[in-house]
Amino acid sequence: MRIRSTASAALLATAVTGALLATAPSASAAASPVQISKVQYDSPGTDTRSNKSLNGEWVRLQNRSKSTVSIKGWKVTDASRHTYTFGSVTLKRNQSVTVYTGKGTNTTASKYQGRGAYVWNNDRDTATLTDSKGKKKDSVSWSRPGKGYVTS
Ligand SMILES: [Ca+2]
């Protein structure tokens, strides 16, 4: 934009300041573009610790923004600090990625922690999502076995 006079520059400055003031509160409280959408913390059936059962528990993230977002270096942790770190993963608008506890072959939509033990407690736990700088972006908690999953 060209500025033709100090008057219009002043108006522009006022407009910009106003816009910043108007957006600052919502920006500070803005939801993360990528959020935890569901945690299946109790794998269906008896917890036999088989790989199939281990993969019966998982956490799913969804890009709820309008933009494509890279989550490379983002982490999902439980209350005991079991951590899964994402490699090069990019999520388009509405796209989801599911992280299974057990072993498997990673695909675009499915990632595997490769563990031999469960991560998510059936009775109570918290799944926390942090970005590559360690900033908390989202969390989901549960405090009883309930349905075995929680959505958000
Ligand atoms: Ca179970």
mmCIF file of N, CA and C in Angstrom, residues 1-115:
data_model
loop_
_atom_site.group_PDB
_atom_site.id
_atom_site.type_symbol
_atom_site.label_atom_id
_atom_site.label_comp_id
_atom_site.label_asym_id
_atom_site.label_seq_id
_atom_site.Cartn_x
_atom_site.Cartn_y
_atom_site.Cartn_z
ATOM 1 N N MET A 1 0.854 -1.196 0.000
ATOM 2 C CA MET A 1 0.000 0.000 0.000
ATOM 3 C C MET A 1 0.887 1.242 0.000
ATOM 4 N N ARG A 2 0.577 2.193 -0.877
ATOM 5 C CA ARG A 2 1.325 3.445 -0.887
ATOM 6 C C ARG A 2 0.700 4.411 0.098
ATOM 7 N N ILE A 3 1.563 5.166 0.755
ATOM 8 C CA ILE A 3 1.081 6.176 1.694
ATOM 9 C C ILE A 3 1.282 7.532 1.045
ATOM 10 N N ARG A 4 0.208 8.272 0.827
ATOM 11 C CA ARG A 4 0.289 9.538 0.100
ATOM 12 C C ARG A 4 0.473 10.733 1.012
ATOM 13 N N SER A 5 0.094 10.660 2.229
ATOM 14 C CA SER A 5 0.241 11.811 3.112
ATOM 15 C C SER A 5 0.387 11.349 4.546
ATOM 16 N N THR A 6 0.855 12.268 5.372
ATOM 17 C CA THR A 6 0.995 11.929 6.784
ATOM 18 C C THR A 6 -0.373 11.675 7.393
ATOM 19 N N ALA A 7 -1.395 12.358 6.863
ATOM 20 C CA ALA A 7 -2.743 12.169 7.403
ATOM 21 C C ALA A 7 -3.196 10.728 7.180
ATOM 22 N N SER A 8 -3.014 10.241 5.956
ATOM 23 C CA SER A 8 -3.454 8.870 5.701
ATOM 24 C C SER A 8 -2.566 7.869 6.429
ATOM 25 N N ALA A 9 -1.287 8.254 6.603
ATOM 26 C CA ALA A 9 -0.404 7.379 7.368
ATOM 27 C C ALA A 9 -0.890 7.261 8.806
ATOM 28 N N ALA A 10 -1.324 8.381 9.347
ATOM 29 C CA ALA A 10 -1.828 8.380 10.716
ATOM 30 C C ALA A 10 -3.103 7.540 10.810
ATOM 31 N N LEU A 11 -3.953 7.687 9.791
ATOM 32 C CA LEU A 11 -5.184 6.902 9.773
ATOM 33 C C LEU A 11 -4.866 5.417 9.688
ATOM 34 N N LEU A 12 -3.895 5.126 8.846
ATOM 35 C CA LEU A 12 -3.492 3.740 8.691
ATOM 36 C C LEU A 12 -2.975 3.193 10.009
ATOM 37 N N ALA A 13 -2.120 4.008 10.667
ATOM 38 C CA ALA A 13 -1.556 3.573 11.946
ATOM 39 C C ALA A 13 -2.667 3.305 12.951
ATOM 40 N N THR A 14 -3.668 4.185 12.950
ATOM 41 C CA THR A 14 -4.787 4.024 13.865
ATOM 42 C C THR A 14 -5.548 2.741 13.547
ATOM 43 N N ALA A 15 -5.742 2.526 12.263
ATOM 44 C CA ALA A 15 -6.474 1.336 11.845
ATOM 45 C C ALA A 15 -5.729 0.062 12.243
ATOM 46 N N VAL A 16 -4.406 0.099 12.014
ATOM 47 C CA VAL A 16 -3.600 -1.082 12.349
ATOM 48 C C VAL A 16 -3.629 -1.331 13.841
ATOM 49 N N THR A 17 -3.459 -0.240 14.619
ATOM 50 C CA THR A 17 -3.469 -0.392 16.073
ATOM 51 C C THR A 17 -4.810 -0.948 16.533
ATOM 52 N N GLY A 18 -5.880 -0.399 15.943
ATOM 53 C CA GLY A 18 -7.209 -0.873 16.310
ATOM 54 C C GLY A 18 -7.382 -2.341 16.006
ATOM 55 N N ALA A 19 -6.860 -2.751 14.840
ATOM 56 C CA ALA A 19 -6.986 -4.148 14.456
ATOM 57 C C ALA A 19 -6.222 -5.036 15.432
ATOM 58 N N LEU A 20 -5.025 -4.580 15.822
ATOM 59 C CA LEU A 20 -4.223 -5.363 16.761
ATOM 60 C C LEU A 20 -4.935 -5.481 18.103
ATOM 61 N N LEU A 21 -5.496 -4.342 18.546
ATOM 62 C CA LEU A 21 -6.200 -4.359 19.821
ATOM 63 C C LEU A 21 -7.413 -5.283 19.750
ATOM 64 N N ALA A 22 -8.053 -5.276 18.583
ATOM 65 C CA ALA A 22 -9.261 -6.078 18.451
ATOM 66 C C ALA A 22 -8.941 -7.570 18.418
ATOM 67 N N THR A 23 -7.782 -7.917 17.847
ATOM 68 C CA THR A 23 -7.490 -9.335 17.696
ATOM 69 C C THR A 23 -6.639 -9.900 18.829
ATOM 70 N N ALA A 24 -6.000 -9.014 19.601
ATOM 71 C CA ALA A 24 -5.087 -9.502 20.632
ATOM 72 C C ALA A 24 -5.740 -10.460 21.633
ATOM 73 N N PRO A 25 -6.915 -10.123 22.185
ATOM 74 C CA PRO A 25 -7.504 -11.017 23.185
ATOM 75 C C PRO A 25 -7.809 -12.408 22.618
ATOM 76 N N SER A 26 -8.381 -12.442 21.419
ATOM 77 C CA SER A 26 -8.718 -13.736 20.854
ATOM 78 C C SER A 26 -7.458 -14.486 20.442
ATOM 79 N N ALA A 27 -6.420 -13.721 20.037
ATOM 80 C CA ALA A 27 -5.177 -14.386 19.651
ATOM 81 C C ALA A 27 -4.541 -15.071 20.854
ATOM 82 N N SER A 28 -4.579 -14.422 21.998
ATOM 83 C CA SER A 28 -3.947 -15.013 23.177
ATOM 84 C C SER A 28 -4.725 -16.234 23.648
ATOM 85 N N ALA A 29 -6.034 -16.233 23.378
ATOM 86 C CA ALA A 29 -6.857 -17.357 23.806
ATOM 87 C C ALA A 29 -7.158 -18.299 22.641
ATOM 88 N N ALA A 30 -6.465 -18.070 21.527
ATOM 89 C CA ALA A 30 -6.772 -18.842 20.329
ATOM 90 C C ALA A 30 -6.520 -20.329 20.547
ATOM 91 N N ALA A 31 -7.419 -21.109 19.997
ATOM 92 C CA ALA A 31 -7.253 -22.552 20.074
ATOM 93 C C ALA A 31 -6.109 -22.981 19.174
ATOM 94 N N SER A 32 -5.482 -24.057 19.550
ATOM 95 C CA SER A 32 -4.417 -24.609 18.717
ATOM 96 C C SER A 32 -5.005 -25.049 17.383
ATOM 97 N N PRO A 33 -4.265 -24.857 16.282
ATOM 98 C CA PRO A 33 -4.774 -25.323 14.993
ATOM 99 C C PRO A 33 -4.960 -26.838 14.967
ATOM 100 N N VAL A 34 -4.056 -27.525 15.630
ATOM 101 C CA VAL A 34 -4.141 -28.990 15.719
ATOM 102 C C VAL A 34 -4.465 -29.356 17.166
ATOM 103 N N GLN A 35 -5.490 -30.164 17.338
ATOM 104 C CA GLN A 35 -5.955 -30.510 18.677
ATOM 105 C C GLN A 35 -6.126 -32.011 18.835
ATOM 106 N N ILE A 36 -6.161 -32.443 20.086
ATOM 107 C CA ILE A 36 -6.471 -33.838 20.391
ATOM 108 C C ILE A 36 -7.977 -34.005 20.215
ATOM 109 N N SER A 37 -8.379 -34.880 19.300
ATOM 110 C CA SER A 37 -9.813 -35.059 19.046
ATOM 111 C C SER A 37 -10.385 -36.271 19.773
ATOM 112 N N LYS A 38 -9.538 -37.280 20.017
ATOM 113 C CA LYS A 38 -10.040 -38.466 20.721
ATOM 114 C C LYS A 38 -8.880 -39.264 21.300
ATOM 115 N N VAL A 39 -9.116 -39.803 22.488
ATOM 116 C CA VAL A 39 -8.153 -40.743 23.079
ATOM 117 C C VAL A 39 -8.913 -42.023 23.414
ATOM 118 N N GLN A 40 -8.519 -43.109 22.793
ATOM 119 C CA GLN A 40 -9.053 -44.425 23.153
ATOM 120 C C GLN A 40 -8.072 -44.987 24.176
ATOM 121 N N TYR A 41 -8.355 -44.703 25.472
ATOM 122 C CA TYR A 41 -7.356 -45.027 26.500
ATOM 123 C C TYR A 41 -7.452 -46.458 26.988
ATOM 124 N N ASP A 42 -8.625 -47.073 26.837
ATOM 125 C CA ASP A 42 -8.773 -48.485 27.207
ATOM 126 C C ASP A 42 -9.035 -49.264 25.929
ATOM 127 N N SER A 43 -8.090 -50.097 25.545
ATOM 128 C CA SER A 43 -8.298 -50.875 24.327
ATOM 129 C C SER A 43 -9.481 -51.818 24.543
ATOM 130 N N PRO A 44 -10.296 -52.017 23.513
ATOM 131 C CA PRO A 44 -11.483 -52.869 23.643
ATOM 132 C C PRO A 44 -11.109 -54.279 24.112
ATOM 133 N N GLY A 45 -11.915 -54.839 24.979
ATOM 134 C CA GLY A 45 -11.689 -56.198 25.460
ATOM 135 C C GLY A 45 -10.646 -56.263 26.564
ATOM 136 N N THR A 46 -10.265 -57.481 26.881
ATOM 137 C CA THR A 46 -9.281 -57.713 27.933
ATOM 138 C C THR A 46 -7.918 -57.162 27.517
ATOM 139 N N ASP A 47 -7.262 -56.503 28.459
ATOM 140 C CA ASP A 47 -5.945 -55.940 28.156
ATOM 141 C C ASP A 47 -4.879 -57.033 28.249
ATOM 142 N N THR A 48 -4.670 -57.710 27.155
ATOM 143 C CA THR A 48 -3.761 -58.859 27.112
ATOM 144 C C THR A 48 -2.320 -58.461 26.825
ATOM 145 N N ARG A 49 -2.132 -57.215 26.473
ATOM 146 C CA ARG A 49 -0.804 -56.708 26.131
ATOM 147 C C ARG A 49 -0.286 -57.261 24.801
ATOM 148 N N SER A 50 -1.175 -57.915 24.050
ATOM 149 C CA SER A 50 -0.789 -58.327 22.692
ATOM 150 C C SER A 50 -0.619 -57.073 21.846
ATOM 151 N N ASN A 51 0.060 -57.205 20.739
ATOM 152 C CA ASN A 51 0.255 -56.024 19.901
ATOM 153 C C ASN A 51 -1.079 -55.478 19.397
ATOM 154 N N LYS A 52 -2.004 -56.404 19.108
ATOM 155 C CA LYS A 52 -3.330 -55.967 18.662
ATOM 156 C C LYS A 52 -4.032 -55.154 19.753
ATOM 157 N N SER A 53 -3.899 -55.641 20.987
ATOM 158 C CA SER A 53 -4.523 -54.921 22.101
ATOM 159 C C SER A 53 -3.822 -53.588 22.346
ATOM 160 N N LEU A 54 -2.497 -53.600 22.226
ATOM 161 C CA LEU A 54 -1.748 -52.342 22.408
ATOM 162 C C LEU A 54 -2.158 -51.310 21.360
ATOM 163 N N ASN A 55 -2.443 -51.796 20.159
ATOM 164 C CA ASN A 55 -2.888 -50.874 19.116
ATOM 165 C C ASN A 55 -4.372 -50.537 19.215
ATOM 166 N N GLY A 56 -5.030 -51.176 20.211
ATOM 167 C CA GLY A 56 -6.428 -50.843 20.482
ATOM 168 C C GLY A 56 -6.532 -49.573 21.316
ATOM 169 N N GLU A 57 -5.424 -49.073 21.771
ATOM 170 C CA GLU A 57 -5.429 -47.763 22.437
ATOM 171 C C GLU A 57 -4.616 -46.804 21.580
ATOM 172 N N TRP A 58 -5.130 -45.596 21.500
ATOM 173 C CA TRP A 58 -4.521 -44.626 20.591
ATOM 174 C C TRP A 58 -4.994 -43.218 20.919
ATOM 175 N N VAL A 59 -4.289 -42.278 20.360
ATOM 176 C CA VAL A 59 -4.682 -40.872 20.486
ATOM 177 C C VAL A 59 -4.741 -40.287 19.075
ATOM 178 N N ARG A 60 -5.763 -39.496 18.836
ATOM 179 C CA ARG A 60 -5.956 -38.921 17.504
ATOM 180 C C ARG A 60 -5.894 -37.402 17.561
ATOM 181 N N LEU A 61 -5.171 -36.839 16.624
ATOM 182 C CA LEU A 61 -5.100 -35.379 16.486
ATOM 183 C C LEU A 61 -5.820 -34.980 15.211
ATOM 184 N N GLN A 62 -6.385 -33.792 15.230
ATOM 185 C CA GLN A 62 -7.029 -33.273 14.027
ATOM 186 C C GLN A 62 -6.650 -31.814 13.819
ATOM 187 N N ASN A 63 -6.403 -31.484 12.558
ATOM 188 C CA ASN A 63 -6.165 -30.089 12.196
ATOM 189 C C ASN A 63 -7.524 -29.404 12.057
ATOM 190 N N ARG A 64 -7.827 -28.544 13.013
ATOM 191 C CA ARG A 64 -9.125 -27.865 13.006
ATOM 192 C C ARG A 64 -9.010 -26.429 12.500
ATOM 193 N N SER A 65 -7.875 -26.105 11.935
ATOM 194 C CA SER A 65 -7.716 -24.774 11.349
ATOM 195 C C SER A 65 -8.010 -24.849 9.850
ATOM 196 N N LYS A 66 -7.930 -23.718 9.206
ATOM 197 C CA LYS A 66 -8.189 -23.666 7.768
ATOM 198 C C LYS A 66 -6.913 -23.836 6.966
ATOM 199 N N SER A 67 -5.802 -23.935 7.670
ATOM 200 C CA SER A 67 -4.505 -23.984 6.997
ATOM 201 C C SER A 67 -3.837 -25.346 7.180
ATOM 202 N N THR A 68 -2.901 -25.623 6.306
ATOM 203 C CA THR A 68 -2.061 -26.806 6.456
ATOM 204 C C THR A 68 -1.037 -26.522 7.555
ATOM 205 N N VAL A 69 -0.852 -27.479 8.449
ATOM 206 C CA VAL A 69 0.030 -27.268 9.594
ATOM 207 C C VAL A 69 1.039 -28.415 9.698
ATOM 208 N N SER A 70 2.299 -28.063 9.864
ATOM 209 C CA SER A 70 3.329 -29.064 10.142
ATOM 210 C C SER A 70 3.382 -29.311 11.635
ATOM 211 N N ILE A 71 3.361 -30.580 12.030
ATOM 212 C CA ILE A 71 3.489 -30.901 13.460
ATOM 213 C C ILE A 71 4.803 -31.638 13.724
ATOM 214 N N LYS A 72 5.756 -31.428 12.855
ATOM 215 C CA LYS A 72 7.068 -32.032 13.065
ATOM 216 C C LYS A 72 7.643 -31.551 14.390
ATOM 217 N N GLY A 73 8.063 -32.504 15.218
ATOM 218 C CA GLY A 73 8.630 -32.148 16.510
ATOM 219 C C GLY A 73 7.607 -31.948 17.612
ATOM 220 N N TRP A 74 6.323 -32.009 17.264
ATOM 221 C CA TRP A 74 5.281 -31.916 18.291
ATOM 222 C C TRP A 74 5.286 -33.220 19.091
ATOM 223 N N LYS A 75 4.837 -33.146 20.331
ATOM 224 C CA LYS A 75 4.852 -34.325 21.194
ATOM 225 C C LYS A 75 3.497 -34.569 21.838
ATOM 226 N N VAL A 76 3.218 -35.849 22.044
ATOM 227 C CA VAL A 76 2.065 -36.254 22.848
ATOM 228 C C VAL A 76 2.617 -36.989 24.059
ATOM 229 N N THR A 77 2.210 -36.554 25.252
ATOM 230 C CA THR A 77 2.704 -37.189 26.471
ATOM 231 C C THR A 77 1.545 -37.552 27.390
ATOM 232 N N ASP A 78 1.776 -38.556 28.233
ATOM 233 C CA ASP A 78 0.782 -38.886 29.253
ATOM 234 C C ASP A 78 1.256 -38.288 30.578
ATOM 235 N N ALA A 79 0.491 -38.539 31.632
ATOM 236 C CA ALA A 79 0.826 -37.947 32.936
ATOM 237 C C ALA A 79 2.140 -38.479 33.476
ATOM 238 N N SER A 80 2.542 -39.674 33.020
ATOM 239 C CA SER A 80 3.805 -40.261 33.461
ATOM 240 C C SER A 80 4.956 -39.901 32.529
ATOM 241 N N ARG A 81 4.676 -39.015 31.604
ATOM 242 C CA ARG A 81 5.679 -38.496 30.671
ATOM 243 C C ARG A 81 6.187 -39.505 29.648
ATOM 244 N N HIS A 82 5.384 -40.515 29.373
ATOM 245 C CA HIS A 82 5.668 -41.308 28.177
ATOM 246 C C HIS A 82 5.468 -40.351 27.012
ATOM 247 N N THR A 83 6.414 -40.311 26.099
ATOM 248 C CA THR A 83 6.371 -39.297 25.047
ATOM 249 C C THR A 83 6.459 -39.901 23.659
ATOM 250 N N TYR A 84 5.626 -39.400 22.781
ATOM 251 C CA TYR A 84 5.749 -39.716 21.354
ATOM 252 C C TYR A 84 6.026 -38.407 20.623
ATOM 253 N N THR A 85 7.067 -38.406 19.803
ATOM 254 C CA THR A 85 7.427 -37.202 19.050
ATOM 255 C C THR A 85 7.152 -37.428 17.566
ATOM 256 N N PHE A 86 6.446 -36.518 16.965
ATOM 257 C CA PHE A 86 6.127 -36.632 15.547
ATOM 258 C C PHE A 86 7.332 -36.310 14.672
ATOM 259 N N GLY A 87 7.489 -37.115 13.626
ATOM 260 C CA GLY A 87 8.470 -36.813 12.611
ATOM 261 C C GLY A 87 7.870 -35.809 11.643
ATOM 262 N N SER A 88 8.248 -35.899 10.389
ATOM 263 C CA SER A 88 7.716 -34.953 9.404
ATOM 264 C C SER A 88 6.267 -35.307 9.068
ATOM 265 N N VAL A 89 5.362 -34.659 9.764
ATOM 266 C CA VAL A 89 3.932 -34.873 9.538
ATOM 267 C C VAL A 89 3.285 -33.533 9.247
ATOM 268 N N THR A 90 2.547 -33.489 8.158
ATOM 269 C CA THR A 90 1.821 -32.280 7.788
ATOM 270 C C THR A 90 0.346 -32.622 7.685
ATOM 271 N N LEU A 91 -0.471 -31.833 8.336
ATOM 272 C CA LEU A 91 -1.907 -32.074 8.331
ATOM 273 C C LEU A 91 -2.628 -30.959 7.584
ATOM 274 N N LYS A 92 -3.399 -31.350 6.586
ATOM 275 C CA LYS A 92 -4.229 -30.377 5.888
ATOM 276 C C LYS A 92 -5.475 -30.105 6.726
ATOM 277 N N ARG A 93 -6.219 -29.131 6.310
ATOM 278 C CA ARG A 93 -7.468 -28.778 6.984
ATOM 279 C C ARG A 93 -8.332 -30.027 7.197
ATOM 280 N N ASN A 94 -8.765 -30.227 8.440
ATOM 281 C CA ASN A 94 -9.626 -31.347 8.839
ATOM 282 C C ASN A 94 -8.919 -32.700 8.886
ATOM 283 N N GLN A 95 -7.697 -32.770 8.417
ATOM 284 C CA GLN A 95 -7.002 -34.057 8.384
ATOM 285 C C GLN A 95 -6.607 -34.504 9.795
ATOM 286 N N SER A 96 -6.655 -35.822 9.998
ATOM 287 C CA SER A 96 -6.308 -36.397 11.299
ATOM 288 C C SER A 96 -5.126 -37.342 11.178
ATOM 289 N N VAL A 97 -4.466 -37.557 12.298
ATOM 290 C CA VAL A 97 -3.428 -38.579 12.379
ATOM 291 C C VAL A 97 -3.634 -39.306 13.708
ATOM 292 N N THR A 98 -3.536 -40.632 13.678
ATOM 293 C CA THR A 98 -3.762 -41.439 14.866
ATOM 294 C C THR A 98 -2.454 -42.094 15.290
ATOM 295 N N VAL A 99 -2.153 -42.001 16.572
ATOM 296 C CA VAL A 99 -0.915 -42.581 17.103
ATOM 297 C C VAL A 99 -1.276 -43.789 17.966
ATOM 298 N N TYR A 100 -0.917 -44.957 17.483
ATOM 299 C CA TYR A 100 -1.195 -46.208 18.178
ATOM 300 C C TYR A 100 -0.037 -46.542 19.113
ATOM 301 N N THR A 101 -0.352 -47.235 20.186
ATOM 302 C CA THR A 101 0.673 -47.543 21.193
ATOM 303 C C THR A 101 1.641 -48.628 20.744
ATOM 304 N N GLY A 102 1.136 -49.646 20.051
ATOM 305 C CA GLY A 102 1.962 -50.798 19.703
ATOM 306 C C GLY A 102 2.827 -50.604 18.467
ATOM 307 N N LYS A 103 3.207 -51.745 17.906
ATOM 308 C CA LYS A 103 4.086 -51.728 16.734
ATOM 309 C C LYS A 103 3.262 -51.784 15.455
ATOM 310 N N GLY A 104 3.808 -51.215 14.395
ATOM 311 C CA GLY A 104 3.125 -51.231 13.111
ATOM 312 C C GLY A 104 3.922 -50.430 12.100
ATOM 313 N N THR A 105 3.395 -50.391 10.900
ATOM 314 C CA THR A 105 4.052 -49.647 9.831
ATOM 315 C C THR A 105 3.404 -48.281 9.694
ATOM 316 N N ASN A 106 4.188 -47.259 9.872
ATOM 317 C CA ASN A 106 3.655 -45.903 9.794
ATOM 318 C C ASN A 106 3.103 -45.588 8.405
ATOM 319 N N THR A 107 1.973 -44.928 8.391
ATOM 320 C CA THR A 107 1.407 -44.407 7.153
ATOM 321 C C THR A 107 1.110 -42.925 7.380
ATOM 322 N N THR A 108 0.539 -42.292 6.393
ATOM 323 C CA THR A 108 0.189 -40.882 6.544
ATOM 324 C C THR A 108 -0.793 -40.686 7.700
ATOM 325 N N ALA A 109 -1.757 -41.596 7.800
ATOM 326 C CA ALA A 109 -2.823 -41.421 8.785
ATOM 327 C C ALA A 109 -2.557 -42.152 10.097
ATOM 328 N N SER A 110 -1.613 -43.090 10.091
ATOM 329 C CA SER A 110 -1.384 -43.928 11.267
ATOM 330 C C SER A 110 0.089 -43.952 11.651
ATOM 331 N N LYS A 111 0.349 -43.650 12.903
ATOM 332 C CA LYS A 111 1.717 -43.707 13.420
ATOM 333 C C LYS A 111 1.735 -44.685 14.601
ATOM 334 N N TYR A 112 2.875 -45.333 14.794
ATOM 335 C CA TYR A 112 2.994 -46.346 15.840
ATOM 336 C C TYR A 112 4.128 -46.005 16.792
ATOM 337 N N GLN A 113 3.815 -46.077 18.095
ATOM 338 C CA GLN A 113 4.846 -45.798 19.091
ATOM 339 C C GLN A 113 5.815 -46.961 19.221
ATOM 340 N N GLY A 114 5.373 -48.168 18.830
ATOM 341 C CA GLY A 114 6.263 -49.325 18.888
ATOM 342 C C GLY A 114 6.511 -49.844 20.296
ATOM 343 N N ARG A 115 5.560 -49.613 21.172
ATOM 344 C CA ARG A 115 5.744 -50.016 22.570
ATOM 345 C C ARG A 115 5.258 -51.444 22.828
#
